[in-house]
mmCIF file of C-alpha atoms in Angstrom:
data_model
loop_
_atom_site.group_PDB
_atom_site.id
_atom_site.type_symbol
_atom_site.label_atom_id
_atom_site.label_comp_id
_atom_site.label_asym_id
_atom_site.label_seq_id
_atom_site.Cartn_x
_atom_site.Cartn_y
_atom_site.Cartn_z
ATOM 1 C CA UNK A 534 89.890 91.875 105.449
ATOM 2 C CA UNK A 535 90.928 95.387 106.288
ATOM 3 C CA UNK A 536 94.573 96.645 106.720
ATOM 4 C CA UNK A 537 95.429 97.519 110.128
ATOM 5 C CA UNK A 538 93.728 100.468 111.529
ATOM 6 C CA UNK A 539 91.383 100.872 108.639
ATOM 7 C CA UNK A 540 88.209 100.791 110.710
ATOM 8 C CA UNK A 541 89.831 103.065 113.319
ATOM 9 C CA UNK A 542 90.861 105.488 110.524
ATOM 10 C CA UNK A 543 87.205 105.855 109.418
ATOM 11 C CA UNK A 544 86.703 107.498 112.916
ATOM 12 C CA UNK A 545 89.913 109.201 113.737
ATOM 13 C CA UNK A 546 91.222 110.405 110.313
ATOM 14 C CA UNK A 547 88.279 110.358 107.689
ATOM 15 C CA UNK A 548 85.589 111.250 110.294
ATOM 16 C CA UNK A 549 82.954 109.123 108.449
ATOM 17 C CA UNK A 550 81.656 107.797 111.780
ATOM 18 C CA UNK A 551 81.681 109.144 115.389
ATOM 19 C CA UNK A 552 82.271 105.944 117.121
ATOM 20 C CA UNK A 553 84.252 102.737 116.345
ATOM 21 C CA UNK A 554 81.339 100.630 117.097
ATOM 22 C CA UNK A 555 79.287 102.574 114.354
ATOM 23 C CA UNK A 556 82.405 102.007 111.879
ATOM 24 C CA UNK A 557 82.639 98.295 112.687
ATOM 25 C CA UNK A 558 78.927 97.716 112.262
ATOM 26 C CA UNK A 559 78.809 99.523 108.846
ATOM 27 C CA UNK A 560 81.995 97.624 107.719
ATOM 28 C CA UNK A 561 80.497 94.160 108.576
ATOM 29 C CA UNK A 562 77.229 95.000 106.806
ATOM 30 C CA UNK A 563 79.351 95.909 103.903
ATOM 31 C CA UNK A 564 80.918 92.644 103.611
ATOM 32 C CA UNK A 565 84.088 92.878 105.630
ATOM 33 C CA UNK A 566 84.791 89.616 107.571
ATOM 34 C CA UNK A 567 88.086 90.320 109.255
ATOM 35 C CA UNK A 568 89.361 93.478 110.797
ATOM 36 C CA UNK A 569 92.998 93.943 111.910
ATOM 37 C CA UNK A 570 92.262 95.539 115.151
ATOM 38 C CA UNK A 571 89.835 95.008 117.965
ATOM 39 C CA UNK A 572 86.726 96.572 116.540
ATOM 40 C CA UNK A 573 85.101 93.476 115.645
ATOM 41 C CA UNK A 574 85.573 92.328 119.128
ATOM 42 C CA UNK A 575 83.568 95.274 120.323
ATOM 43 C CA UNK A 576 81.006 94.525 117.658
ATOM 44 C CA UNK A 577 80.519 90.799 118.573
ATOM 45 C CA UNK A 578 79.981 91.696 122.287
ATOM 46 C CA UNK A 579 77.249 94.185 121.113
ATOM 47 C CA UNK A 580 73.791 93.635 119.740
ATOM 48 C CA UNK A 581 74.521 95.532 116.492
ATOM 49 C CA UNK A 582 74.902 92.521 114.366
ATOM 50 C CA UNK A 583 73.197 89.122 114.359
ATOM 51 C CA UNK A 584 74.811 85.841 115.137
ATOM 52 C CA UNK A 585 74.019 84.628 111.731
ATOM 53 C CA UNK A 586 76.286 87.705 110.231
ATOM 54 C CA UNK A 587 79.125 86.550 112.536
ATOM 55 C CA UNK A 588 78.633 82.931 111.484
ATOM 56 C CA UNK A 589 78.687 83.981 107.848
ATOM 57 C CA UNK A 590 82.058 85.748 108.330
ATOM 58 C CA UNK A 591 83.629 83.061 110.253
ATOM 59 C CA UNK A 592 82.533 80.489 107.675
ATOM 60 C CA UNK A 593 84.096 82.458 104.825
ATOM 61 C CA UNK A 594 87.300 82.915 106.863
ATOM 62 C CA UNK A 595 87.548 79.198 107.752
ATOM 63 C CA UNK A 596 86.993 78.152 104.183
ATOM 64 C CA UNK A 597 89.767 80.367 103.096
ATOM 65 C CA UNK A 598 92.109 78.872 105.486
ATOM 66 C CA UNK A 599 91.148 75.333 104.529
ATOM 67 C CA UNK A 600 91.594 76.245 100.972
ATOM 68 C CA UNK A 601 95.161 77.322 101.780
ATOM 69 C CA UNK A 602 95.829 73.997 103.594
ATOM 70 C CA UNK A 603 96.310 75.684 106.909
ATOM 71 C CA UNK A 604 94.517 72.642 108.609
ATOM 72 C CA UNK A 605 96.360 69.981 106.855
ATOM 73 C CA UNK A 606 99.066 67.876 108.531
ATOM 74 C CA UNK A 607 102.411 69.764 108.598
ATOM 75 C CA UNK A 608 104.153 67.013 106.669
ATOM 76 C CA UNK A 609 101.834 67.851 103.572
ATOM 77 C CA UNK A 610 102.669 71.505 103.651
ATOM 78 C CA UNK A 611 105.685 72.717 101.741
ATOM 79 C CA UNK A 612 106.136 75.781 103.903
ATOM 80 C CA UNK A 613 106.350 73.774 107.306
ATOM 81 C CA UNK A 614 109.806 72.440 106.089
ATOM 82 C CA UNK A 615 111.325 75.854 105.586
ATOM 83 C CA UNK A 616 113.947 76.760 107.925
ATOM 84 C CA UNK A 617 116.878 79.481 108.231
ATOM 85 C CA UNK A 618 118.768 77.847 105.526
ATOM 86 C CA UNK A 619 116.022 78.844 103.114
ATOM 87 C CA UNK A 620 116.628 82.544 103.956
ATOM 88 C CA UNK A 621 119.472 84.727 102.495
ATOM 89 C CA UNK A 622 120.669 81.840 100.195
ATOM 90 C CA UNK A 623 122.229 81.854 96.826
ATOM 91 C CA UNK A 624 118.839 81.158 95.032
ATOM 92 C CA UNK A 625 117.044 84.002 96.725
ATOM 93 C CA UNK A 626 119.933 86.351 96.123
ATOM 94 C CA UNK A 627 119.961 85.463 92.292
ATOM 95 C CA UNK A 628 116.147 86.024 92.151
ATOM 96 C CA UNK A 629 116.527 89.341 94.009
ATOM 97 C CA UNK A 630 119.214 90.425 91.433
ATOM 98 C CA UNK A 631 116.900 89.487 88.712
ATOM 99 C CA UNK A 632 114.044 91.463 90.153
ATOM 100 C CA UNK A 633 116.154 94.395 90.809
ATOM 101 C CA UNK A 634 117.703 94.419 87.168
ATOM 102 C CA UNK A 635 114.169 94.160 85.636
ATOM 103 C CA UNK A 636 112.703 96.812 87.905
ATOM 104 C CA UNK A 637 114.586 99.778 86.433
ATOM 105 C CA UNK A 638 112.720 102.062 84.304
ATOM 106 C CA UNK A 639 114.649 103.989 81.627
ATOM 107 C CA UNK A 640 112.615 107.091 81.058
ATOM 108 C CA UNK A 641 115.076 108.883 78.669
ATOM 109 C CA UNK A 642 117.921 108.087 76.616
ATOM 110 C CA UNK A 643 118.661 110.827 74.130
ATOM 111 C CA UNK A 644 121.640 110.818 71.690
ATOM 112 C CA UNK A 645 122.812 107.282 72.738
ATOM 113 C CA UNK A 646 123.873 108.564 76.140
ATOM 114 C CA UNK A 647 123.511 104.929 77.188
ATOM 115 C CA UNK A 648 125.080 102.355 77.123
ATOM 116 C CA UNK A 649 128.250 103.763 78.814
ATOM 117 C CA UNK A 650 131.476 102.761 77.054
ATOM 118 C CA UNK A 651 134.119 101.355 79.212
ATOM 119 C CA UNK A 652 136.644 100.580 76.475
ATOM 120 C CA UNK A 653 137.800 101.762 73.067
ATOM 121 C CA UNK A 654 137.482 105.173 71.559
ATOM 122 C CA UNK A 655 135.320 107.602 73.817
ATOM 123 C CA UNK A 656 135.523 105.230 76.729
ATOM 124 C CA UNK A 657 134.686 106.937 80.252
ATOM 125 C CA UNK A 658 137.834 107.170 82.280
ATOM 126 C CA UNK A 659 136.443 109.510 85.082
ATOM 127 C CA UNK A 660 133.114 109.479 86.637
ATOM 128 C CA UNK A 661 131.622 112.020 89.051
ATOM 129 C CA UNK A 662 129.084 110.543 91.333
ATOM 130 C CA UNK A 663 126.875 113.278 93.010
ATOM 131 C CA UNK A 664 123.854 113.280 95.258
ATOM 132 C CA UNK A 665 122.680 112.546 98.762
ATOM 133 C CA UNK A 666 121.270 109.128 97.628
ATOM 134 C CA UNK A 667 124.543 107.820 96.298
ATOM 135 C CA UNK A 668 126.141 106.974 99.665
ATOM 136 C CA UNK A 669 122.975 106.675 101.792
ATOM 137 C CA UNK A 670 122.571 103.176 103.184
ATOM 138 C CA UNK A 671 118.770 103.679 103.836
ATOM 139 C CA UNK A 672 118.066 105.230 100.361
ATOM 140 C CA UNK A 673 117.358 102.080 98.569
ATOM 141 C CA UNK A 674 115.193 100.684 101.179
ATOM 142 C CA UNK A 675 111.332 101.068 101.358
ATOM 143 C CA UNK A 676 108.907 101.830 104.313
ATOM 144 C CA UNK A 677 109.075 98.129 105.304
ATOM 145 C CA UNK A 678 112.656 97.304 104.560
ATOM 146 C CA UNK A 679 112.923 93.875 106.173
ATOM 147 C CA UNK A 680 116.429 94.527 107.395
ATOM 148 C CA UNK A 681 115.435 94.465 111.015
ATOM 149 C CA UNK A 682 112.793 93.140 113.405
ATOM 150 C CA UNK A 683 110.295 95.932 112.782
ATOM 151 C CA UNK A 684 110.119 98.807 110.324
ATOM 152 C CA UNK A 685 113.027 101.114 110.934
ATOM 153 C CA UNK A 686 114.420 98.996 113.820
ATOM 154 C CA UNK A 687 118.259 98.941 113.966
ATOM 155 C CA UNK A 688 119.592 97.099 110.795
ATOM 156 C CA UNK A 689 120.740 93.594 111.335
ATOM 157 C CA UNK A 690 124.494 92.931 110.934
ATOM 158 C CA UNK A 691 124.072 90.600 108.080
ATOM 159 C CA UNK A 692 122.107 92.913 105.827
ATOM 160 C CA UNK A 693 125.132 93.538 103.704
ATOM 161 C CA UNK A 694 123.962 96.887 102.676
ATOM 162 C CA UNK A 695 126.105 98.317 99.824
ATOM 163 C CA UNK A 696 125.509 101.932 98.733
ATOM 164 C CA UNK A 697 125.245 103.066 95.097
ATOM 165 C CA UNK A 698 128.413 104.694 95.321
ATOM 166 C CA UNK A 699 130.207 101.606 96.438
ATOM 167 C CA UNK A 700 128.788 99.553 93.693
ATOM 168 C CA UNK A 701 129.648 102.198 91.161
ATOM 169 C CA UNK A 702 133.186 102.491 92.454
ATOM 170 C CA UNK A 703 133.661 98.732 92.276
ATOM 171 C CA UNK A 704 132.358 98.417 88.719
ATOM 172 C CA UNK A 705 134.204 101.124 87.145
ATOM 173 C CA UNK A 706 137.524 100.491 89.092
ATOM 174 C CA UNK A 707 137.362 97.048 87.451
ATOM 175 C CA UNK A 708 137.258 98.895 84.013
ATOM 176 C CA UNK A 709 140.304 101.168 85.074
ATOM 177 C CA UNK A 710 138.069 104.232 85.513
ATOM 178 C CA UNK A 711 138.331 106.693 88.426
ATOM 179 C CA UNK A 712 135.270 107.473 90.487
ATOM 180 C CA UNK A 713 134.990 110.650 92.690
ATOM 181 C CA UNK A 714 132.205 111.556 94.944
ATOM 182 C CA UNK A 715 130.520 114.699 95.965
ATOM 183 C CA UNK A 716 127.477 115.050 98.335
ATOM 184 C CA UNK A 717 126.157 118.155 96.656
ATOM 185 C CA UNK A 718 123.153 118.749 98.877
ATOM 186 C CA UNK A 719 120.804 116.973 101.225
ATOM 187 C CA UNK A 720 117.538 115.764 100.027
ATOM 188 C CA UNK A 721 115.324 118.418 101.673
ATOM 189 C CA UNK A 722 117.361 121.230 102.340
ATOM 190 C CA UNK A 723 118.114 124.686 100.844
ATOM 191 C CA UNK A 724 121.882 124.584 101.573
ATOM 192 C CA UNK A 725 123.916 125.033 98.457
ATOM 193 C CA UNK A 726 127.292 125.134 100.154
ATOM 194 C CA UNK A 727 128.288 121.826 98.456
ATOM 195 C CA UNK A 728 127.493 122.951 94.945
ATOM 196 C CA UNK A 729 130.986 124.357 94.031
ATOM 197 C CA UNK A 730 132.855 121.053 95.014
ATOM 198 C CA UNK A 731 130.126 118.940 93.083
ATOM 199 C CA UNK A 732 130.268 121.156 89.900
ATOM 200 C CA UNK A 733 134.190 121.136 90.003
ATOM 201 C CA UNK A 734 133.973 117.312 90.143
ATOM 202 C CA UNK A 735 131.565 117.375 87.183
ATOM 203 C CA UNK A 736 133.862 119.559 85.015
ATOM 204 C CA UNK A 737 136.694 117.163 85.709
ATOM 205 C CA UNK A 738 134.692 114.043 84.791
ATOM 206 C CA UNK A 739 133.598 112.175 81.348
ATOM 207 C CA UNK A 740 130.438 111.182 83.086
ATOM 208 C CA UNK A 741 128.345 112.517 85.890
ATOM 209 C CA UNK A 742 125.820 110.276 87.728
ATOM 210 C CA UNK A 743 123.390 112.124 90.076
ATOM 211 C CA UNK A 744 121.490 109.911 92.535
ATOM 212 C CA UNK A 745 118.690 111.682 94.236
ATOM 213 C CA UNK A 746 114.976 112.136 94.357
ATOM 214 C CA UNK A 747 112.689 111.339 97.344
ATOM 215 C CA UNK A 748 114.011 109.881 100.609
ATOM 216 C CA UNK A 749 111.932 107.335 102.814
ATOM 217 C CA UNK A 750 110.684 108.347 106.053
ATOM 218 C CA UNK A 751 113.523 106.937 108.150
ATOM 219 C CA UNK A 752 112.923 106.649 111.890
ATOM 220 C CA UNK A 753 109.105 107.090 111.665
ATOM 221 C CA UNK A 754 106.688 108.552 109.227
ATOM 222 C CA UNK A 755 107.501 112.139 108.432
ATOM 223 C CA UNK A 756 110.661 112.202 110.184
ATOM 224 C CA UNK A 757 112.632 112.556 106.723
ATOM 225 C CA UNK A 758 110.966 115.850 106.123
ATOM 226 C CA UNK A 759 107.703 117.028 104.546
ATOM 227 C CA UNK A 760 108.527 115.345 101.213
ATOM 228 C CA UNK A 761 109.594 111.924 102.584
ATOM 229 C CA UNK A 762 107.729 108.837 101.282
ATOM 230 C CA UNK A 763 105.963 106.436 103.710
ATOM 231 C CA UNK A 764 102.789 104.649 104.329
ATOM 232 C CA UNK A 765 100.431 107.044 105.907
ATOM 233 C CA UNK A 766 102.345 110.239 105.026
ATOM 234 C CA UNK A 767 101.166 112.566 102.330
ATOM 235 C CA UNK A 768 103.688 114.782 100.471
ATOM 236 C CA UNK A 769 102.704 118.580 100.015
ATOM 237 C CA UNK A 770 103.658 118.309 96.317
ATOM 238 C CA UNK A 771 105.245 116.254 93.594
ATOM 239 C CA UNK A 772 108.258 118.391 93.110
ATOM 240 C CA UNK A 773 111.848 117.237 93.323
ATOM 241 C CA UNK A 774 112.614 118.134 97.193
ATOM 242 C CA UNK A 775 114.935 120.737 98.195
ATOM 243 C CA UNK A 776 117.488 122.252 95.883
ATOM 244 C CA UNK A 777 118.200 119.139 93.772
ATOM 245 C CA UNK A 778 116.864 120.428 90.708
ATOM 246 C CA UNK A 779 119.059 123.596 91.062
ATOM 247 C CA UNK A 780 122.189 121.480 91.595
ATOM 248 C CA UNK A 781 121.356 119.433 88.627
ATOM 249 C CA UNK A 782 121.072 122.663 86.516
ATOM 250 C CA UNK A 783 124.658 123.543 87.676
ATOM 251 C CA UNK A 784 126.038 119.999 86.988
ATOM 252 C CA UNK A 785 124.510 120.025 83.475
ATOM 253 C CA UNK A 786 126.028 123.500 82.651
ATOM 254 C CA UNK A 787 129.387 122.074 83.814
ATOM 255 C CA UNK A 788 129.124 118.580 81.974
ATOM 256 C CA UNK A 789 126.296 117.917 79.546
ATOM 257 C CA UNK A 790 126.916 114.207 79.991
ATOM 258 C CA UNK A 791 124.882 114.137 83.134
ATOM 259 C CA UNK A 792 122.553 111.123 84.082
ATOM 260 C CA UNK A 793 120.022 111.129 86.606
ATOM 261 C CA UNK A 794 119.131 108.054 88.766
ATOM 262 C CA UNK A 795 115.986 109.038 90.471
ATOM 263 C CA UNK A 796 115.207 107.244 93.722
ATOM 264 C CA UNK A 797 111.584 107.298 94.514
ATOM 265 C CA UNK A 798 108.846 105.060 95.493
ATOM 266 C CA UNK A 799 106.043 107.104 93.914
ATOM 267 C CA UNK A 800 105.333 110.040 91.518
ATOM 268 C CA UNK A 801 107.904 112.808 91.391
ATOM 269 C CA UNK A 802 107.918 115.917 88.948
ATOM 270 C CA UNK A 803 111.078 116.181 86.693
ATOM 271 C CA UNK A 804 110.068 118.560 84.201
ATOM 272 C CA UNK A 805 113.389 120.440 83.721
ATOM 273 C CA UNK A 806 115.186 117.130 84.048
ATOM 274 C CA UNK A 807 113.105 115.569 81.420
ATOM 275 C CA UNK A 808 113.618 118.517 79.134
ATOM 276 C CA UNK A 809 117.346 118.804 79.366
ATOM 277 C CA UNK A 810 119.186 115.578 80.824
ATOM 278 C CA UNK A 811 120.306 113.047 78.145
ATOM 279 C CA UNK A 812 119.328 110.064 80.243
ATOM 280 C CA UNK A 813 116.947 109.374 83.224
ATOM 281 C CA UNK A 814 116.403 106.231 85.108
ATOM 282 C CA UNK A 815 113.913 105.378 87.945
ATOM 283 C CA UNK A 816 115.450 102.978 90.461
ATOM 284 C CA UNK A 817 112.604 102.243 92.879
ATOM 285 C CA UNK A 818 112.809 101.892 96.602
ATOM 286 C CA UNK A 819 111.928 98.295 96.887
ATOM 287 C CA UNK A 820 110.715 96.753 100.018
ATOM 288 C CA UNK A 821 112.637 93.914 101.537
ATOM 289 C CA UNK A 822 115.188 94.131 98.748
ATOM 290 C CA UNK A 823 118.492 95.861 99.032
ATOM 291 C CA UNK A 824 119.473 97.487 95.788
ATOM 292 C CA UNK A 825 122.948 98.542 94.554
ATOM 293 C CA UNK A 826 123.918 99.413 91.017
ATOM 294 C CA UNK A 827 126.840 99.820 88.751
ATOM 295 C CA UNK A 828 127.099 100.381 85.048
ATOM 296 C CA UNK A 829 128.198 97.779 82.524
ATOM 297 C CA UNK A 830 127.083 98.618 78.883
ATOM 298 C CA UNK A 831 123.760 99.526 80.401
ATOM 299 C CA UNK A 832 122.896 100.449 83.923
ATOM 300 C CA UNK A 833 122.448 97.353 85.995
ATOM 301 C CA UNK A 834 121.034 96.909 89.476
ATOM 302 C CA UNK A 835 122.214 94.246 91.781
ATOM 303 C CA UNK A 836 120.083 92.999 94.468
ATOM 304 C CA UNK A 837 120.621 90.976 97.773
ATOM 305 C CA UNK A 838 117.419 89.408 99.373
ATOM 306 C CA UNK A 839 117.097 89.779 102.950
#
């Protein structure tokens, strides 16, 4: 089975074939049984493939459906009894939380920068959160966010999106620590006007948490800039977009206890960051999961299934 548009793309994007009928014929001959699109409808109405080929494809497709129980009586199929109460319930939220916690990748922890101490000698009392990703409600969401009726549709009112900043504020406030926030810079911009406020906050803090990296393509593929991440969108390079690395250099000069939380769904170059920052975490943009995070001994992520 193909993904949506795959046979069309062999004509329109990859130019392997000149017509959709040619692409469909070669696909079926190569073993494709089901096309997400109408190319096989065109093919079945032509003389390019035999009735035996179509029957073979249909036989394999029907056998797969039978093996999954799709033709069984509804009362014998577990999924038939699922209803609205099975969505967004406590069990699913707990599972999303576990998945989110286990998804974090700690790339670096030099000099025992982590875990963060919240009590006793050397406890963190002031935290400066910096970065466009910290207070961006779309930042933790992937291309298929599951928070609306279609990709990038208006978000549903019960999605309960909590930004990284909100979660960090809540966690540190519970420990009696003060949290400040500075935007710093946008994800794909050369504007450095926010640097001075960010570095001032960094100088006054015990810990700096920078949340940034790659943004998803909100509002349609490519809308978020050349470096945005999305299905069907190629970035021009793997660099940290905009002036984020430049800002990180200034934050690090102001406060060596600077931690990077890299939001990304794919590869991203962090050469300077890896060579200099004491701790780096990758916090993935996960589809159909809302991620928010706080710090408690280690960096944790909390999830809410949608």
